[in-house]
Amino acid sequence: MSQKQSLETICIQGGWQPKNGEPRILPIYQSTTFKYETSEQMGRLFDLEENGYFYTRLSNPTNDAVADKICKLEGGAAAMLTSSGQAANMYAILNICSEGDHIVCAATIYGGTSNLFTVTLKRFGIQCTLVDPDASEEELDKAFTPNTKAVFGETIANPALVVLDIEKFARLAHSHQVPLIIDNTFATPINCRPFEWGADIVTHSTTKYMDGHAMTVGGCIVDSGNFDWEACAQKYPGLTTPDNSYHGVTYTKKFGKGAYITKATAQLMRDMGSIQAPQNAFLLNIGLETLHLRVPRHCENALAVAQFLQSRGDVAWVKYPGLKGDRYYDLAQKYLPHGSCGVISFGLKGGRKAASEFMDKLKLAAIVTHVADARTCVLHPASHTHRQLSDEQLVEAGVDPSMIRLSVGIEQIDDILTDLKQALN
C-alpha cells in the first residue's frame, strides 16, 4: 500500500499484503527453519546480502509482518519483535551500550525496567542515573557524562502515571548527541507517536493494550531511522565500525536507516535469542486489529472512573492524566489530546490495610499481575510489582506505598462503577 493510510486502516490491514492465491489472513509460519535449493542461496542470507528466512530465532515471516504493522503505526523505519517488553528494553540499550557506558533514565519508569537498568545492567558494567522527569533542563543536564549513550523514559509511567515531556528530553538527549528511547506501552501509537515529538527509538510491551486479551507476552522495538549514528561515530562503534562477529559488516554503511534494527537482529537476537513465538505474533496481530477501537473505550471508561473516585470521601487521592486538575493534565493535553490510557492510580484514606480490604471485595475487577487488557483488573504495586523496593525507593519512583493501580477495561461503565461502589462501601 503506497498511499498514506490512517492508523485505523493500518491496524486492520498493515503488515500482511497477500499476493494472488496467498492466504487473506496472516498465516502462522510455525517452523524453526526454511529450505533453499542451493548452498549459495543460503550463504547469501548469512552474509546479509539478501533478505530472506533461514532460522526463526533471527526472523520469521509471521513476526516480520506484525513488526511491520507496529512500525507503520509508529511511523518508523524498521522494527523487530521480542519475547517480552523487558527483552525489548534490554535489547534497545544493549544494542548501543557496553561495559563502561552510561544511560540517563526517568526515575518514574516501571519497577521491572528500573531494576533491569540499575541492577542487572550494572552487572554488565553499564551505569544508570535516575532523574526526576519534572526537573528543569539545567538540572537534568547534570546527569550526563562523557560516556552517556542513551536517554530513556516512558510516555506515561507505569504505574506513577507521570506524563513525560518528550520534547524536553529529546532536546537534552540530542544536545549530548545521544538518542532518546521512549517506552510507549501505555499510550500506544493510537494516542501518541513519540517520533513526532523528537524521540528516536520506541519500545513496547505488546503484552498490554496491543495484545489486549492477556493471551500473549511480547515486545517490540521500533527505530525512527532519524538518529544520525555516523555523525557521532566514535560513540557508537558497534554500528559504525566493522562487526567482526558478522563478516565485518558495518551496519550504518550497509543498511542506512535500517542499521539499528539489523544489528539488533543479526547480533543480539542471534546471541541471546529472545524471539517472539510465531503463534504469539499471530495472536498479537488479532489484538492489533481492534487497537483503534479499544483504546478510546479504555480512556472513556477510565475518565469516568477517575471522576467517580475523585468524588468519594473515602478516597485520599486520584492520579489520572486525563483528569482536570491532575499534575500532568497540561502535558497530557499536549502529547495525548485524544486520551491517555485506561490506567488509574489512587489511594484510600485507610492506607495499605484499606487497599487490601477494598481489592478483596471486588467482584468484577480481578486481582492480577497484569494491566491494560480488555478486562478491568487491579493491583497493589507496593505489595506486588514493586515489592522489591523500599518505601523510600517507591516514593522516588513515584509510587505511593498505598497506591492502588486500577486498569479500567472496556466493559459497560455502569457495571464497573457498581463494582467499585460496593467494594468501597
Coordinates of C-alpha atoms in Angstrom, one line a residue:
M1 CA 0.0 0.0 0.0
S2 CA 1.8 3.1 -1.2
Q3 CA -0.7 5.8 -0.2
K4 CA -0.6 7.3 3.3
Q5 CA -3.1 5.5 5.5
S6 CA -4.9 6.2 8.7
L7 CA -3.9 4.4 11.9
E8 CA -7.3 2.7 11.8
T9 CA -6.6 1.1 8.4
I10 CA -3.1 0.2 9.4
C11 CA -4.4 -1.6 12.5
I12 CA -6.5 -3.8 10.3
Q13 CA -4.6 -4.2 7.0
G14 CA -1.0 -3.2 7.8
G15 CA 1.9 -5.7 7.7
W16 CA 0.5 -8.5 5.7
Q17 CA -0.2 -7.9 2.0
P18 CA -1.1 -11.2 0.4
K19 CA -0.4 -11.9 -3.3
N20 CA -2.6 -13.8 -5.7
G21 CA -3.6 -17.1 -4.2
E22 CA -2.0 -16.4 -0.8
P23 CA -4.0 -16.5 2.5
R24 CA -6.0 -13.4 3.2
I25 CA -5.3 -13.7 6.9
L26 CA -1.7 -13.6 8.2
P27 CA -0.5 -17.3 8.4
I28 CA 1.4 -18.7 11.3
Y29 CA 4.8 -19.8 9.9
Q30 CA 5.2 -22.4 12.7
S31 CA 8.6 -23.6 11.5
T32 CA 12.1 -23.3 13.0
T33 CA 13.8 -23.4 9.6
F34 CA 13.4 -22.7 5.9
K35 CA 14.5 -24.6 2.9
Y36 CA 16.7 -23.5 -0.1
E37 CA 17.7 -25.2 -3.3
T38 CA 21.4 -24.4 -3.1
S39 CA 24.1 -23.8 -0.6
E40 CA 25.0 -20.5 -2.3
Q41 CA 21.4 -19.1 -1.8
M42 CA 21.6 -19.7 2.0
G43 CA 25.1 -18.3 2.1
R44 CA 23.9 -15.0 0.7
L45 CA 21.4 -14.9 3.6
F46 CA 24.1 -15.5 6.2
D47 CA 26.2 -12.7 4.6
L48 CA 23.2 -10.3 4.8
E49 CA 23.4 -9.9 1.0
E50 CA 19.8 -10.9 0.5
N51 CA 16.6 -10.7 2.6
G52 CA 15.0 -13.9 3.5
Y53 CA 14.5 -16.5 6.2
F54 CA 16.6 -19.4 7.4
Y55 CA 16.1 -19.7 11.1
T56 CA 13.2 -18.4 13.2
R57 CA 15.4 -17.2 16.1
L58 CA 16.6 -14.5 13.7
S59 CA 13.5 -13.8 11.8
N60 CA 10.1 -15.3 10.8
P61 CA 7.5 -14.2 8.2
T62 CA 4.7 -14.0 10.8
N63 CA 6.8 -12.0 13.2
D64 CA 8.1 -9.6 10.5
A65 CA 4.6 -8.9 9.2
V66 CA 3.4 -7.9 12.8
A67 CA 6.6 -5.9 13.4
D68 CA 6.0 -4.1 10.1
K69 CA 2.4 -3.2 11.2
I70 CA 3.7 -1.8 14.5
C71 CA 6.4 0.1 12.6
K72 CA 3.8 1.7 10.4
L73 CA 1.6 2.6 13.4
E74 CA 4.6 4.4 15.0
G75 CA 5.8 6.0 11.7
G76 CA 9.2 4.3 12.0
A77 CA 11.8 3.0 9.6
A78 CA 12.3 -0.5 10.9
A79 CA 11.1 -2.8 13.8
M80 CA 11.6 -6.1 15.4
L81 CA 9.5 -8.2 17.8
T82 CA 10.9 -9.6 21.0
S83 CA 9.7 -12.2 23.5
S84 CA 8.6 -9.6 26.1
G85 CA 8.6 -5.9 26.8
Q86 CA 11.5 -6.4 29.2
A87 CA 13.5 -8.0 26.3
A88 CA 12.7 -5.1 24.1
N89 CA 14.0 -2.6 26.6
M90 CA 17.1 -4.7 27.3
Y91 CA 17.9 -5.0 23.6
A92 CA 17.2 -1.3 22.9
I93 CA 20.0 -0.4 25.4
L94 CA 22.5 -3.3 24.8
N95 CA 22.3 -2.5 21.0
I96 CA 24.3 0.7 21.7
C97 CA 25.8 0.3 25.1
S98 CA 28.5 -1.9 26.5
E99 CA 30.8 -2.1 29.5
G100 CA 31.8 1.4 30.7
D101 CA 28.8 3.1 29.2
H102 CA 26.1 5.1 30.9
I103 CA 22.4 5.9 30.4
V104 CA 20.1 8.6 31.8
C105 CA 16.6 7.4 32.8
A106 CA 13.4 8.9 34.1
A107 CA 13.1 7.7 37.8
T108 CA 9.4 7.1 37.5
I109 CA 9.5 4.2 35.0
Y110 CA 8.1 0.7 35.6
G111 CA 9.8 -1.1 38.5
G112 CA 10.9 -4.1 36.4
T113 CA 12.6 -1.8 33.9
S114 CA 14.2 0.2 36.7
N115 CA 15.6 -3.0 38.2
L116 CA 16.8 -4.1 34.8
F117 CA 18.7 -0.8 34.3
T118 CA 20.0 -0.2 37.8
V119 CA 20.8 -3.7 38.9
T120 CA 21.1 -6.2 36.1
L121 CA 22.8 -3.9 33.5
K122 CA 25.1 -2.7 36.3
R123 CA 26.5 -6.2 36.3
F124 CA 27.2 -5.7 32.6
G125 CA 29.2 -2.6 33.5
I126 CA 26.5 -0.2 32.3
Q127 CA 25.7 2.6 34.7
C128 CA 22.3 4.2 35.0
T129 CA 21.4 7.6 36.6
L130 CA 17.8 8.0 37.5
V131 CA 16.4 11.6 37.2
D132 CA 13.3 13.4 38.2
P133 CA 11.4 13.8 34.9
D134 CA 9.9 17.1 36.2
A135 CA 13.3 18.6 36.9
S136 CA 14.5 21.6 34.8
E137 CA 16.6 21.1 31.7
E138 CA 19.5 22.7 33.6
E139 CA 19.2 20.2 36.5
L140 CA 18.7 17.2 34.1
D141 CA 21.8 18.2 32.1
K142 CA 24.0 17.5 35.2
A143 CA 23.2 13.8 34.9
F144 CA 25.0 13.4 31.6
T145 CA 28.6 12.2 31.4
P146 CA 31.1 11.8 28.5
N147 CA 30.2 8.1 28.3
T148 CA 26.3 8.6 28.3
K149 CA 24.9 6.7 25.3
A150 CA 21.1 7.0 25.6
V151 CA 18.2 8.6 27.5
F152 CA 15.2 6.5 28.4
G153 CA 11.7 7.3 29.6
E154 CA 8.0 6.2 29.3
T155 CA 5.3 8.3 27.6
I156 CA 3.1 7.5 30.5
A157 CA 4.9 6.0 33.5
N158 CA 3.6 2.6 34.9
P159 CA 2.1 2.9 37.5
A160 CA 3.0 6.5 38.5
L161 CA 1.1 8.0 35.5
V162 CA 3.7 10.7 35.0
V163 CA 3.5 12.1 31.5
L164 CA 7.0 12.7 30.1
D165 CA 7.8 16.0 28.5
I166 CA 9.2 14.2 25.4
E167 CA 10.4 17.4 23.6
K168 CA 12.4 18.4 26.7
F169 CA 14.1 15.1 26.9
A170 CA 14.7 15.0 23.2
R171 CA 16.4 18.4 23.3
L172 CA 18.6 17.2 26.2
A173 CA 19.5 13.9 24.5
H174 CA 20.3 15.5 21.2
S175 CA 22.4 18.2 22.8
H176 CA 24.6 15.4 24.0
Q177 CA 24.5 13.5 20.7
V178 CA 22.6 10.5 22.1
P179 CA 19.2 9.0 21.2
L180 CA 16.0 9.3 23.2
I181 CA 14.3 5.9 23.7
I182 CA 10.7 6.0 24.7
D183 CA 8.6 3.1 26.1
N184 CA 5.2 3.9 24.5
T185 CA 3.3 0.9 26.0
F186 CA 0.6 2.8 27.9
A187 CA -0.2 5.4 25.3
T188 CA 0.1 3.2 22.2
P189 CA 0.6 4.9 18.8
I190 CA -3.2 5.5 18.8
N191 CA -2.8 8.2 21.5
C192 CA 0.9 9.3 21.0
R193 CA 3.6 8.8 18.4
P194 CA 6.8 9.8 20.1
F195 CA 8.8 10.2 16.9
E196 CA 6.7 13.2 16.1
W197 CA 8.0 14.9 19.3
G198 CA 11.7 14.1 18.7
A199 CA 12.1 10.6 20.1
D200 CA 14.5 8.3 18.2
I201 CA 13.6 4.8 19.3
V202 CA 10.3 3.4 20.7
T203 CA 9.7 0.2 22.7
H204 CA 6.5 -1.6 23.6
S205 CA 5.4 -4.3 25.9
T206 CA 2.9 -5.7 23.3
T207 CA 1.6 -7.8 26.2
K208 CA -0.6 -4.8 27.2
Y209 CA -3.0 -2.8 25.0
M210 CA -1.6 -4.1 21.7
D211 CA -2.5 -7.7 22.6
G212 CA -5.5 -6.6 24.6
H213 CA -6.6 -10.1 25.5
A214 CA -4.0 -11.1 28.1
M215 CA -3.1 -14.1 26.0
T216 CA 0.5 -13.4 24.9
V217 CA 3.6 -11.9 26.3
G218 CA 5.7 -9.9 23.8
G219 CA 7.7 -6.8 23.0
C220 CA 8.7 -4.6 20.1
I221 CA 11.4 -2.1 19.2
V222 CA 10.8 0.5 16.5
D223 CA 13.6 2.7 15.1
S224 CA 12.6 6.0 13.6
G225 CA 15.7 6.0 11.3
N226 CA 16.2 9.6 12.2
F227 CA 19.2 9.4 14.6
D228 CA 22.5 10.0 12.7
W229 CA 24.8 7.4 14.1
E230 CA 27.6 8.4 11.7
A231 CA 27.6 12.0 13.0
C232 CA 28.8 10.7 16.4
A233 CA 30.5 7.5 15.1
Q234 CA 33.0 7.4 17.9
K235 CA 30.2 7.0 20.4
Y236 CA 28.6 4.0 18.6
P237 CA 31.4 1.8 17.2
G238 CA 29.1 -1.2 17.2
L239 CA 27.1 0.4 14.4
T240 CA 29.7 2.4 12.6
T241 CA 32.7 0.1 12.5
P242 CA 33.0 -3.5 11.1
D243 CA 31.3 -6.2 13.2
N244 CA 33.9 -9.0 13.2
S245 CA 31.3 -11.4 14.5
Y246 CA 29.2 -10.9 11.3
H247 CA 31.6 -11.0 8.3
G248 CA 33.0 -7.5 9.1
V249 CA 29.8 -5.7 8.1
T250 CA 29.4 -2.0 9.1
Y251 CA 25.7 -1.6 9.8
T252 CA 25.4 2.1 9.1
K253 CA 27.1 1.9 5.8
K254 CA 25.3 -1.2 4.5
F255 CA 21.8 -0.7 5.9
G256 CA 21.3 3.1 6.4
K257 CA 18.1 3.8 8.3
G258 CA 17.8 0.0 8.9
A259 CA 21.2 -0.2 10.7
Y260 CA 19.9 -0.2 14.3
I261 CA 17.3 -2.9 13.9
T262 CA 19.5 -5.0 11.6
K263 CA 22.3 -5.0 14.2
A264 CA 19.8 -5.9 17.0
T265 CA 18.6 -8.8 14.9
A266 CA 21.8 -10.1 13.4
Q267 CA 23.8 -9.7 16.6
L268 CA 21.7 -9.5 19.8
M269 CA 18.9 -11.8 18.7
R270 CA 21.4 -14.3 17.3
D271 CA 23.3 -14.4 20.6
M272 CA 20.5 -14.0 23.2
G273 CA 17.5 -15.4 21.4
S274 CA 14.6 -13.6 22.9
I275 CA 12.4 -14.2 19.9
Q276 CA 8.7 -13.9 20.0
A277 CA 7.0 -17.2 19.0
P278 CA 5.2 -17.0 15.7
Q279 CA 2.0 -18.3 17.4
N280 CA 2.2 -15.3 19.8
A281 CA 2.8 -12.9 17.0
F282 CA -0.3 -14.2 15.2
L283 CA -2.4 -13.7 18.4
L284 CA -0.8 -10.2 18.8
N285 CA -1.9 -9.3 15.3
I286 CA -5.5 -10.2 16.2
G287 CA -5.3 -7.8 19.1
L288 CA -3.8 -5.0 16.9
E289 CA -6.8 -5.3 14.5
T290 CA -9.0 -3.7 17.2
L291 CA -6.5 -1.5 18.9
H292 CA -8.0 1.7 17.4
L293 CA -11.4 0.7 18.7
R294 CA -10.4 -0.4 22.2
V295 CA -8.1 2.4 23.2
P296 CA -10.7 5.2 23.1
R297 CA -13.1 3.0 25.1
H298 CA -10.4 2.4 27.7
C299 CA -9.8 6.1 28.0
E300 CA -13.5 7.0 28.1
N301 CA -14.2 4.5 30.9
A302 CA -11.1 5.4 32.9
L303 CA -12.0 9.1 32.9
A304 CA -15.5 8.2 34.2
V305 CA -13.9 6.1 37.0
A306 CA -11.4 8.8 37.9
Q307 CA -14.2 11.3 38.2
F308 CA -16.2 8.9 40.4
L309 CA -13.2 8.2 42.7
Q310 CA -12.5 11.9 43.0
S311 CA -16.0 12.4 44.3
R312 CA -15.6 9.8 47.1
G313 CA -14.9 11.0 50.6
D314 CA -13.1 7.7 51.4
V315 CA -10.6 8.2 48.6
A316 CA -7.5 10.1 49.6
W317 CA -6.1 11.0 46.2
V318 CA -6.5 10.1 42.5
K319 CA -4.0 10.3 39.7
Y320 CA -5.1 10.2 36.1
P321 CA -3.5 12.4 33.4
G322 CA -6.9 13.0 31.7
L323 CA -8.5 14.4 34.9
K324 CA -8.7 18.2 35.1
G325 CA -6.5 19.4 37.9
D326 CA -4.1 16.4 37.6
R327 CA -0.5 17.5 37.8
Y328 CA 0.1 16.2 34.3
Y329 CA -3.1 17.3 32.7
D330 CA -1.5 20.1 30.6
L331 CA 1.3 17.7 29.3
A332 CA -1.4 15.2 28.5
Q333 CA -3.3 17.7 26.5
K334 CA -0.1 18.5 24.6
Y335 CA 1.1 14.9 23.9
L336 CA -2.1 12.9 24.4
P337 CA -5.0 15.2 23.3
H338 CA -7.3 12.2 22.4
G339 CA -6.8 10.4 25.6
S340 CA -4.0 9.0 27.8
C341 CA -4.7 5.4 28.8
G342 CA -7.0 3.2 30.8
V343 CA -4.9 3.0 34.0
I344 CA -5.7 5.0 37.1
S345 CA -3.8 5.1 40.4
F346 CA -5.4 6.1 43.7
G347 CA -5.1 5.7 47.4
L348 CA -7.7 5.2 50.2
K349 CA -7.7 7.2 53.4
G350 CA -7.2 3.9 55.3
G351 CA -3.8 3.3 53.6
R352 CA -2.3 -0.1 52.9
K353 CA -4.8 -2.0 55.0
A354 CA -7.8 -0.4 53.4
A355 CA -6.3 -1.0 49.9
S356 CA -6.1 -4.8 50.6
E357 CA -9.6 -4.9 52.0
F358 CA -11.0 -3.0 49.1
M359 CA -9.3 -5.2 46.5
D360 CA -10.5 -8.4 48.2
K361 CA -14.2 -7.1 48.0
L362 CA -14.1 -6.5 44.2
K363 CA -16.2 -8.9 42.1
L364 CA -15.9 -7.8 38.5
A365 CA -12.4 -6.5 38.7
A366 CA -9.8 -9.2 39.3
I367 CA -6.5 -9.0 41.3
V368 CA -3.9 -10.0 38.7
T369 CA -0.3 -9.2 37.9
H370 CA -1.3 -7.6 34.7
V371 CA -2.5 -4.3 33.3
A372 CA -4.0 -2.9 30.1
D373 CA -6.2 -5.6 28.7
A374 CA -9.9 -5.7 27.9
R375 CA -10.9 -6.7 31.5
T376 CA -10.8 -4.4 34.5
C377 CA -8.1 -5.5 36.9
V378 CA -6.4 -4.2 40.0
L379 CA -3.0 -4.4 41.7
H380 CA -1.2 -3.0 44.8
P381 CA 2.2 -2.2 43.4
A382 CA 4.0 -1.9 46.7
S383 CA 2.9 -5.5 47.5
H384 CA 3.2 -6.9 44.0
T385 CA 5.2 -5.5 41.1
H386 CA 7.4 -3.1 43.1
R387 CA 7.7 -5.2 46.3
Q388 CA 11.5 -5.4 45.9
L389 CA 11.7 -1.6 46.5
S390 CA 11.8 0.1 49.9
D391 CA 9.2 2.7 50.8
E392 CA 11.9 5.4 50.1
Q393 CA 12.6 3.8 46.7
L394 CA 8.9 3.6 46.0
V395 CA 8.4 7.3 46.6
E396 CA 11.4 8.1 44.4
A397 CA 9.8 6.0 41.6
G398 CA 6.6 8.0 42.0
V399 CA 4.8 5.1 43.7
D400 CA 2.9 5.9 46.9
P401 CA 3.1 2.8 49.2
S402 CA -0.7 2.9 49.5
M403 CA -1.2 3.2 45.7
I404 CA -3.8 1.0 44.1
R405 CA -3.3 0.6 40.3
L406 CA -6.7 0.1 38.6
S407 CA -6.6 -0.9 34.9
V408 CA -10.1 0.0 33.6
G409 CA -11.3 -2.4 31.0
I410 CA -13.9 -2.0 28.2
E411 CA -16.8 -3.5 30.0
Q412 CA -20.0 -1.4 30.4
I413 CA -19.1 1.6 32.6
D414 CA -22.1 1.2 34.9
D415 CA -21.0 -2.3 35.8
I416 CA -17.5 -1.2 36.6
L417 CA -18.8 1.7 38.8
T418 CA -21.2 -0.6 40.6
D419 CA -18.4 -3.0 41.5
L420 CA -16.2 -0.1 42.8
K421 CA -19.1 1.3 44.8
Q422 CA -19.9 -2.0 46.6
A423 CA -16.2 -2.6 47.4
L424 CA -15.7 0.8 48.8
N425 CA -18.9 0.7 50.8

